Structure formats: C-alpha cells, structure tokens
PDB file of C-alpha atoms in Angstrom:
ATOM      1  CA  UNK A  25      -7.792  17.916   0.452  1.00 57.00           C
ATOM      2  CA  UNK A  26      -7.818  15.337  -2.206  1.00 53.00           C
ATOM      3  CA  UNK A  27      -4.785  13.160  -3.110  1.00 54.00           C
ATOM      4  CA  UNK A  28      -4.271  15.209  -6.566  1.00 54.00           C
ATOM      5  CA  UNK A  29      -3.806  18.177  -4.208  1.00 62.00           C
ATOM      6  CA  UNK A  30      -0.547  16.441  -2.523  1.00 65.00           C
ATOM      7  CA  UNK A  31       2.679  17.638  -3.229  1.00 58.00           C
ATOM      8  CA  UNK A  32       5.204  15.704  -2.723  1.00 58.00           C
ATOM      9  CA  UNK A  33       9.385  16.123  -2.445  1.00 42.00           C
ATOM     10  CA  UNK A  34      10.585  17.581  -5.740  1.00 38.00           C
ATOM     11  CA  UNK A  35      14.773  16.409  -6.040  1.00 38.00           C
ATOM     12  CA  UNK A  36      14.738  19.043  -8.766  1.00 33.00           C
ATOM     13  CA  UNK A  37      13.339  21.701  -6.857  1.00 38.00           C
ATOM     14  CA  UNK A  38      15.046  24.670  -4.979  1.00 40.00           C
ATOM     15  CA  UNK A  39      15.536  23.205  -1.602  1.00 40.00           C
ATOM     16  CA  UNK A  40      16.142  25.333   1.538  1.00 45.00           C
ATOM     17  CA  UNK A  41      17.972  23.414   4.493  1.00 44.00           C
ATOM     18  CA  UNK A  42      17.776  25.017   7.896  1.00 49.00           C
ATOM     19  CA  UNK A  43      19.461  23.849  11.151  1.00 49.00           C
ATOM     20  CA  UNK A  44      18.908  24.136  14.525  1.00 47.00           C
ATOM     21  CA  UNK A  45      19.902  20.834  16.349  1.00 44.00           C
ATOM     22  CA  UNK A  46      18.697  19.164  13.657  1.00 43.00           C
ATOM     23  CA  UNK A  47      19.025  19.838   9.463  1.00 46.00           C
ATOM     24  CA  UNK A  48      15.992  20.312   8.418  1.00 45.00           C
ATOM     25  CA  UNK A  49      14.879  20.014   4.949  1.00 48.00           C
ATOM     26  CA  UNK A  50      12.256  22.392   3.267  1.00 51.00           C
ATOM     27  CA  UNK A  51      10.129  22.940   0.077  1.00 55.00           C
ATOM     28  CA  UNK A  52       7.055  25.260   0.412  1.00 50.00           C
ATOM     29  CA  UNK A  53       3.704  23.202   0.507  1.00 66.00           C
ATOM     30  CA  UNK A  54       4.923  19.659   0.285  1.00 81.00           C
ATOM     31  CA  UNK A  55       3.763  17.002   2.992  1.00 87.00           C
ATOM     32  CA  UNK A  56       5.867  16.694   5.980  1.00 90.00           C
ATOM     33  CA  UNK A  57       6.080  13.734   8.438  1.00 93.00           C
ATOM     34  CA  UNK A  58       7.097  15.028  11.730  1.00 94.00           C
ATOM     35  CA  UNK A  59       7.909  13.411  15.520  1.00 94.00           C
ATOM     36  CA  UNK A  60       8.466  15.090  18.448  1.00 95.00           C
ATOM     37  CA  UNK A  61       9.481  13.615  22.092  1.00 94.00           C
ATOM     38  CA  UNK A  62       9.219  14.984  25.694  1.00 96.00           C
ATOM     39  CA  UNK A  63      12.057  15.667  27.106  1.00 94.00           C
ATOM     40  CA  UNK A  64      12.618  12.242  29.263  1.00 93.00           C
ATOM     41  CA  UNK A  65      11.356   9.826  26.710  1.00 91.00           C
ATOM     42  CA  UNK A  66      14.803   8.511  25.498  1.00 84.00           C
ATOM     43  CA  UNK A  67      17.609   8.115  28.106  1.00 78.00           C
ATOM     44  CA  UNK A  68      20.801  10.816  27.729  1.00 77.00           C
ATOM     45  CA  UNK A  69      23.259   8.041  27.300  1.00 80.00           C
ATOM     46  CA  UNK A  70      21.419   6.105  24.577  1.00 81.00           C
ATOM     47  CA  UNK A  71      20.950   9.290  22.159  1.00 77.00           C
ATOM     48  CA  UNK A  72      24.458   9.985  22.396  1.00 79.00           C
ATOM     49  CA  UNK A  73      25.938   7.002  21.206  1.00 83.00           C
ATOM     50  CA  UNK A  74      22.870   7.138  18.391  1.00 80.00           C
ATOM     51  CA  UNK A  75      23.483  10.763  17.454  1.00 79.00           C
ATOM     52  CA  UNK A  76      27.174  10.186  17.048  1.00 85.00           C
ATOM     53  CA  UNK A  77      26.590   6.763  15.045  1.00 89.00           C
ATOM     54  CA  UNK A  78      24.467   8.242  12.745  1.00 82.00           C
ATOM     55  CA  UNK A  79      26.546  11.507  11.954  1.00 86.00           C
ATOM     56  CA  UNK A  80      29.142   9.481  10.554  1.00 91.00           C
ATOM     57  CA  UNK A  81      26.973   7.445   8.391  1.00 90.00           C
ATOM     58  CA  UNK A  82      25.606  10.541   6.937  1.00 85.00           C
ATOM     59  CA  UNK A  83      28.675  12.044   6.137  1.00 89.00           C
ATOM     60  CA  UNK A  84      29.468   9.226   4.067  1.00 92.00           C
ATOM     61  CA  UNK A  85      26.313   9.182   2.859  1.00 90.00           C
ATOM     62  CA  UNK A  86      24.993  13.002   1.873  1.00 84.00           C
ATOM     63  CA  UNK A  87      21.260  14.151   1.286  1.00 75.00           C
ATOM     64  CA  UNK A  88      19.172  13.887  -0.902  1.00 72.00           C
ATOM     65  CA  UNK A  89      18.682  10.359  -0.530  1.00 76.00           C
ATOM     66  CA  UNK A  90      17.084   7.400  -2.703  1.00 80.00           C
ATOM     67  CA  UNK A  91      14.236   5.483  -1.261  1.00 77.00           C
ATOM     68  CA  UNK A  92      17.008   2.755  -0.862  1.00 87.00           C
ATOM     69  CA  UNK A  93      19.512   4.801   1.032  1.00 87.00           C
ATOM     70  CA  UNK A  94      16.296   6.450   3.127  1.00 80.00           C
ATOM     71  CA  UNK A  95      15.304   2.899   4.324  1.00 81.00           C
ATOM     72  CA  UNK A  96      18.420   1.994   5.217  1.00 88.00           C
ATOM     73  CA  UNK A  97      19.120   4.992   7.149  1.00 83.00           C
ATOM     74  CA  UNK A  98      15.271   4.521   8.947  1.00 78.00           C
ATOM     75  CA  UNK A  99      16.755   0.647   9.602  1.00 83.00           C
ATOM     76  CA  UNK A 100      19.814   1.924  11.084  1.00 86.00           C
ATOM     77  CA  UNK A 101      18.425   4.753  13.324  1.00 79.00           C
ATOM     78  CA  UNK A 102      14.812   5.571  13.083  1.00 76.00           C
ATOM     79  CA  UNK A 103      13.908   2.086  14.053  1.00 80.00           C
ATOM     80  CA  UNK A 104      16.234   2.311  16.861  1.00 81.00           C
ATOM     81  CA  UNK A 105      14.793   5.311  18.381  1.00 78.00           C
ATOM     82  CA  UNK A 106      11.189   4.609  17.594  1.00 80.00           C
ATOM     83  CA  UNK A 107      11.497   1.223  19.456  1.00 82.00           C
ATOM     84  CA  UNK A 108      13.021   3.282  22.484  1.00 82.00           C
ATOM     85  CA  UNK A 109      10.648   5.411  22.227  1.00 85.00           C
ATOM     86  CA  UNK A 110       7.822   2.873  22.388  1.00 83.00           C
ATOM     87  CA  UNK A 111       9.431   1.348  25.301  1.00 83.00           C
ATOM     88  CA  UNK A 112       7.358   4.044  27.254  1.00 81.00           C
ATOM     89  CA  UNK A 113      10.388   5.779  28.851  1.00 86.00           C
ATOM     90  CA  UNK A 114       9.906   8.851  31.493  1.00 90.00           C
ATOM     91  CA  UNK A 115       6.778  10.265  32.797  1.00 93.00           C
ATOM     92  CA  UNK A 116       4.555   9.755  29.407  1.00 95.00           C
ATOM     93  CA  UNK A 117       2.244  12.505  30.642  1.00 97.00           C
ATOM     94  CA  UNK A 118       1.192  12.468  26.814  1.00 97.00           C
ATOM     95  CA  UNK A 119      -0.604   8.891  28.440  1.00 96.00           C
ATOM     96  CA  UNK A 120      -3.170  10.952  30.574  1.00 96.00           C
ATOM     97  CA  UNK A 121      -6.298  12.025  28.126  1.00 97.00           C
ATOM     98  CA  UNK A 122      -6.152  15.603  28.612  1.00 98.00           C
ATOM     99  CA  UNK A 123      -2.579  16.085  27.899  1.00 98.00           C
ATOM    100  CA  UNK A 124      -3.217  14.113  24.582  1.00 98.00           C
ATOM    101  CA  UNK A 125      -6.666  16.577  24.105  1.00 98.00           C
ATOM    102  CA  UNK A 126      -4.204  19.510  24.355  1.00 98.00           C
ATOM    103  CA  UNK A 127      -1.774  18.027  21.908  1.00 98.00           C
ATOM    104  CA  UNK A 128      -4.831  16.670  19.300  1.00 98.00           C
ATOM    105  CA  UNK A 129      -6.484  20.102  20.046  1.00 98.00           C
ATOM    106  CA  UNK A 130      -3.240  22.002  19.156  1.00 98.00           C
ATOM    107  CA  UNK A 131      -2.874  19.851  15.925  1.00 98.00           C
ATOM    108  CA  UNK A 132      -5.892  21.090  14.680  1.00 96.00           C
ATOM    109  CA  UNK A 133      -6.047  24.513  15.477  1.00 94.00           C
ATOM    110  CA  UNK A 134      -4.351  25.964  12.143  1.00 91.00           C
ATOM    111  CA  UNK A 135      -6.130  23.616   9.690  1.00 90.00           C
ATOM    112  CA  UNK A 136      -6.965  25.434   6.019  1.00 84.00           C
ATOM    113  CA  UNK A 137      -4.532  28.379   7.402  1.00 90.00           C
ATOM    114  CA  UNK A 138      -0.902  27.354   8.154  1.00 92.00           C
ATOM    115  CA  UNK A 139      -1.323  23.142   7.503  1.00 92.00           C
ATOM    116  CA  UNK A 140      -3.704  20.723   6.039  1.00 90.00           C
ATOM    117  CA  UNK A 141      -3.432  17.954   8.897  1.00 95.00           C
ATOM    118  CA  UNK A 142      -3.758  14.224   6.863  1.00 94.00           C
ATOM    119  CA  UNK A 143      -3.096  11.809  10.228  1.00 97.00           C
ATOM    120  CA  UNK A 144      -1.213  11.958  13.898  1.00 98.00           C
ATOM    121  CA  UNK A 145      -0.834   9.825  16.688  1.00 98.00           C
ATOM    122  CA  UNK A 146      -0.786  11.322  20.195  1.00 98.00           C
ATOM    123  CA  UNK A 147       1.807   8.600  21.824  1.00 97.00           C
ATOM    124  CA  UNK A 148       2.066   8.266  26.041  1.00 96.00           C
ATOM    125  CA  UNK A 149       6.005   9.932  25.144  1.00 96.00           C
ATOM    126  CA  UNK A 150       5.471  11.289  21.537  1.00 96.00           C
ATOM    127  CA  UNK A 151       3.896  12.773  18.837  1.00 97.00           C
ATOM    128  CA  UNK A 152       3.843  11.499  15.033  1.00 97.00           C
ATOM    129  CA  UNK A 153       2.420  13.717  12.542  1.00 97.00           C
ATOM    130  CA  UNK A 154       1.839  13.613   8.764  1.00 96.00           C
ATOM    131  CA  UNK A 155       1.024  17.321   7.167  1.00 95.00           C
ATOM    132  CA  UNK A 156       1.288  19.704   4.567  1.00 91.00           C
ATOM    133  CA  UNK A 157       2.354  23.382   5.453  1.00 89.00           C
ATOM    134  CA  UNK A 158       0.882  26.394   4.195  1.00 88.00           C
ATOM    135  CA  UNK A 159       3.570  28.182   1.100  1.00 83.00           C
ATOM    136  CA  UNK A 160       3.013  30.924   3.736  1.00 88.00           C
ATOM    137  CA  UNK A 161       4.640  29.559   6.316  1.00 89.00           C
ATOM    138  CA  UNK A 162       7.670  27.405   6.924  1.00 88.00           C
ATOM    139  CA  UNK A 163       7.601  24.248   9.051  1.00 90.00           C
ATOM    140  CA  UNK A 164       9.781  25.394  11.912  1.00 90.00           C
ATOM    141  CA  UNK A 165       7.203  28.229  12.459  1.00 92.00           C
ATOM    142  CA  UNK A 166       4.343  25.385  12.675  1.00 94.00           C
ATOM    143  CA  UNK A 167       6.027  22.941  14.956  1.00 95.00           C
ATOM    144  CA  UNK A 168       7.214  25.665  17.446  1.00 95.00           C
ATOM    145  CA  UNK A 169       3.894  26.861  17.570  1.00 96.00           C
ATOM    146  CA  UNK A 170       2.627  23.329  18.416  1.00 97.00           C
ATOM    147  CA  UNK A 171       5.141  22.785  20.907  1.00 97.00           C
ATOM    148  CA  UNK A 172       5.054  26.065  22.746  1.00 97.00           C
ATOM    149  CA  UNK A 173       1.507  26.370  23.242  1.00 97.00           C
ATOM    150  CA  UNK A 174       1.152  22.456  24.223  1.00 98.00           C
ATOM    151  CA  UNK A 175       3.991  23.136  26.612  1.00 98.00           C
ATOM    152  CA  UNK A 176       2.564  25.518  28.684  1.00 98.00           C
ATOM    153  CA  UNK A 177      -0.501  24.267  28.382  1.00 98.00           C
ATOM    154  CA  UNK A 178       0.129  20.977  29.828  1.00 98.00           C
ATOM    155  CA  UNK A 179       2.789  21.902  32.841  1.00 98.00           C
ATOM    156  CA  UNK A 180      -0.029  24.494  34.125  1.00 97.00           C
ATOM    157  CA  UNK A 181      -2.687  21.945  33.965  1.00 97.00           C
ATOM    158  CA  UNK A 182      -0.154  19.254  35.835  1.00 97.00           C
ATOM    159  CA  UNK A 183       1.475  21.878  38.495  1.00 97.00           C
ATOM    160  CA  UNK A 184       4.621  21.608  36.864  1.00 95.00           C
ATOM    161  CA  UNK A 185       7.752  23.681  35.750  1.00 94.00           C
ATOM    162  CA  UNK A 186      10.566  23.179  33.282  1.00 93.00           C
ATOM    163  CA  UNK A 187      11.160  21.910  29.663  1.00 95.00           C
ATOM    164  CA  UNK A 188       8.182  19.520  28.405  1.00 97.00           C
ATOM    165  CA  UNK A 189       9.101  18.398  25.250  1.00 97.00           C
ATOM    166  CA  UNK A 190      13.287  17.850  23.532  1.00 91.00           C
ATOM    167  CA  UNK A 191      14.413  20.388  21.849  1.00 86.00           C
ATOM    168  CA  UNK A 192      14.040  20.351  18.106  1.00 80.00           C
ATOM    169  CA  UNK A 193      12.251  17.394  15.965  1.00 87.00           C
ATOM    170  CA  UNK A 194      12.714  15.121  13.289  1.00 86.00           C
ATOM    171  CA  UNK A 195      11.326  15.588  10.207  1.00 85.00           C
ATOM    172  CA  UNK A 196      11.267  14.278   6.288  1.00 85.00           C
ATOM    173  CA  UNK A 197      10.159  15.233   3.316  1.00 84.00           C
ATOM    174  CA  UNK A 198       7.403  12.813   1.624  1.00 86.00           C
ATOM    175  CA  UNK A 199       8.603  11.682  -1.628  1.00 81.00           C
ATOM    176  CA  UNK A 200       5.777  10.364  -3.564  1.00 84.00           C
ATOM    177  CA  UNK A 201       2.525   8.457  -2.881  1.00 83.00           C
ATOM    178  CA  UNK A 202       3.828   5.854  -2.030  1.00 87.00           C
ATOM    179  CA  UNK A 203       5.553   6.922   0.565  1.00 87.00           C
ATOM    180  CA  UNK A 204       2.802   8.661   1.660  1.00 89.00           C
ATOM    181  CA  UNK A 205       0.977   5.427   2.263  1.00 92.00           C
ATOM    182  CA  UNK A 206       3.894   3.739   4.344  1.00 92.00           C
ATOM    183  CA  UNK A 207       3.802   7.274   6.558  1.00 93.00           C
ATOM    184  CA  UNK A 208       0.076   6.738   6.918  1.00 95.00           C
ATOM    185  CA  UNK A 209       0.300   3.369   7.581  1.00 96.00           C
ATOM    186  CA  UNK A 210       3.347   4.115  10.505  1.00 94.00           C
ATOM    187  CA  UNK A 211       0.947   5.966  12.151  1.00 96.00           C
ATOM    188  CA  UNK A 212      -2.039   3.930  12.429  1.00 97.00           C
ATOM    189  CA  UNK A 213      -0.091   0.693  13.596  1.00 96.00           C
ATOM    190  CA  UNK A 214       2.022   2.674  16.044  1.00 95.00           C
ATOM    191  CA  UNK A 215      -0.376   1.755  18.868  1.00 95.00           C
ATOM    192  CA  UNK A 216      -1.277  -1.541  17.943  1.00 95.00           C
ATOM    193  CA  UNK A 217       2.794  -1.898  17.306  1.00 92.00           C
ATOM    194  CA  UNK A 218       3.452  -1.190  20.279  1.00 91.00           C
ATOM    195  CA  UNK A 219       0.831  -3.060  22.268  1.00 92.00           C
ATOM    196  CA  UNK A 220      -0.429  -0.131  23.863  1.00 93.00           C
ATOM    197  CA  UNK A 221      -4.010  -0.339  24.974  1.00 94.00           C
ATOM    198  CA  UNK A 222      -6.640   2.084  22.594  1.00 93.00           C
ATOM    199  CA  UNK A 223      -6.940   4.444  25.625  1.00 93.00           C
ATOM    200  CA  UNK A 224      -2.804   5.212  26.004  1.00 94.00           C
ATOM    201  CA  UNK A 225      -2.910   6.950  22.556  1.00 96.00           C
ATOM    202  CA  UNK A 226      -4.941   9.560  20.047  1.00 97.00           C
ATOM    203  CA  UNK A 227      -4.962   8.391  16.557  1.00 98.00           C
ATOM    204  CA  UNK A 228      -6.888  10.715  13.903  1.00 98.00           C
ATOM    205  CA  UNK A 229      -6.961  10.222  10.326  1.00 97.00           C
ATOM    206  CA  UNK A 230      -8.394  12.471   7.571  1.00 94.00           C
ATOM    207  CA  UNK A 231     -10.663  11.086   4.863  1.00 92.00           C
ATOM    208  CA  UNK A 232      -7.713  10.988   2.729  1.00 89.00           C
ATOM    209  CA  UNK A 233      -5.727   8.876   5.041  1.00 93.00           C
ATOM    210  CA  UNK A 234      -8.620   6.333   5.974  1.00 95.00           C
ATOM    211  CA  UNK A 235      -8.782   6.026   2.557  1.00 90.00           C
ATOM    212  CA  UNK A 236      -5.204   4.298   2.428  1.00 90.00           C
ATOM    213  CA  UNK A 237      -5.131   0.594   3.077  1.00 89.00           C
TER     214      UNK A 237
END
C-alpha cells in the first residue's frame, strides 16, 4: 500500500456510529488507530473517575471533532490513560515473547483480505495498532477477531482461565496525513517513551510507516 492509497476520515461522508461500551466511529476503508488493554492493566477505581470525567466533557463537546478539540480531548484523557497504562500495571503477560508472537502473529493474519496493517506495538499490558479495514468488513468484526483468537490462545499456552483482555477498545478515525504521521510516530516512541527495554515490546512498521520521520 502506497500513501496515495490511504483514505483518510471524510467529515462529509456518511458516517455510521456503533456502540458497545464504547461509540465507535466508522467509514468503510479509512485508516483506523486502535488500542486494546488486558483486563488488569488499569486499576477499577482509576477508570471510573476517568470514564465519568470524560463523559461530561463530551457532552459539552459533541463529535465530529477539529484537530484542536481532538488534542485537547487526547490531553485531557488519552494521555491520562496511556501514562497508566505504561506504568506496567497487572500481570503484563503481553511482556513474555510468545504472548506478544501470538498477538504480532494475529495482527498479521488477515493482511490484503480484511486490513492492510501500516504499524503496531505489542506493549507488556497493551496493544496499539494503526490499520485500514477491508470495505468488506467493519472494524468491530476485525478487532473481535484479534482479540478472541489471541485470548484463547494465550490463557491455554499460560494454564489459565478467565477474561484476558477489557472489554471493548478505543478507536479513532485518521483524519489526514498528517495525522497519520503523529499515529505512526505514537507508536514507534511508545517503548522508548516509556523506558521499556527493546525485549518488553513488538514494534513492526510497514514500508509506508518507516518511511515517516
């Protein structure tokens, strides 16, 4: 995939918003970026208080967004949670190399038919990942798919039982290429960022994304 063959959020475009947990905004074949948790990775308490914080913000402040409301809404809350996040709470069994090979392996495993993958990072308690879906298929169908068979996967291989990853996701439309950059760029410094060592984490980039300084 070349960067002429992105496509990117259209505000003018029919838009289809779905809701489990989460609301999830949709346009068929655009780029998505995407994170996913286990289920112990942020403590109950702390999400809470977030989740009911940023509920009334967005009330008072309803979607579509401009890239100045968007960054002050990532400020506000996505910061928050990513830094919790990369405080390496829970179990991070995402931190042992075959659970991240399951996860990575996953990731690929519909390339050219449901998603063309651009970059990811495998995290010790989560999963970034930067993608374009297939008009075929919607994104909830995608990340289900990912977290299902990683799930099952990954408590047979550790002798384990029970939910593996929190329900739902978090997901946004890419606006332009210029956001696509900063999404790249996210990814790729998340380690580093974090001051994890190179083996507590799986990035991959795609030619397109190395490409992106």
């Amino acid at each position: 995939m070349s960067r002429d063959d992105l496509r990117f959020f259209n505000p003018w475009g029919d838009v289809e918003v779905t809701k489990n947990h989460l609301p999830h905004w949709q346009q068929p074949g655009v780029v998505y970026f995407v994170t996913w948790r286990l289920a112990d990775s942020i403590p109950k308490e702390k999400l809470d208080g977030l989740f009911s914080e940023r509920e009334d913000w967005k009330q008072q402040h309803p979607e579509p967004w401009d890239e100045g409301t968007e960054a002050k809404y990532h400020r506000l809350f996505s910061t928050r949670m990513d830094d919790w996040m990369d405080g390496g709470h829970g179990a991070c069994l995402l931190r042992v190399r075959e659970n991240a090979d399951v996860v990575s392996a996953a990731l690929h495993h519909f390339e050219s038919d449901r998603t063309a993958m651009l970059s990811f990072v495998v995290m010790p308690n989560h999963v970034h990942a930067l993608f374009a879906v297939h008009v075929d298929w919607t994104l909830e169908e995608v990340v289900q798919s990912w977290k299902s068979y990683t799930a099952k996967q990954i408590n047979r291989r550790m002798g384990r039982t029970g939910q593996l990853w929190q329900k739902d996701y978090f997901d946004r439309l890419v606006r332009d290429g210029r956001h696509f950059g900063n999404c790249v760029r996210y990814i790729r410094g998340n380690g580093p960022n974090a001051r994890l060592p190179e083996s507590s984490f799986s990035l991959w980039e795609s030619e397109l994304a190395k490409n992106i300084e």
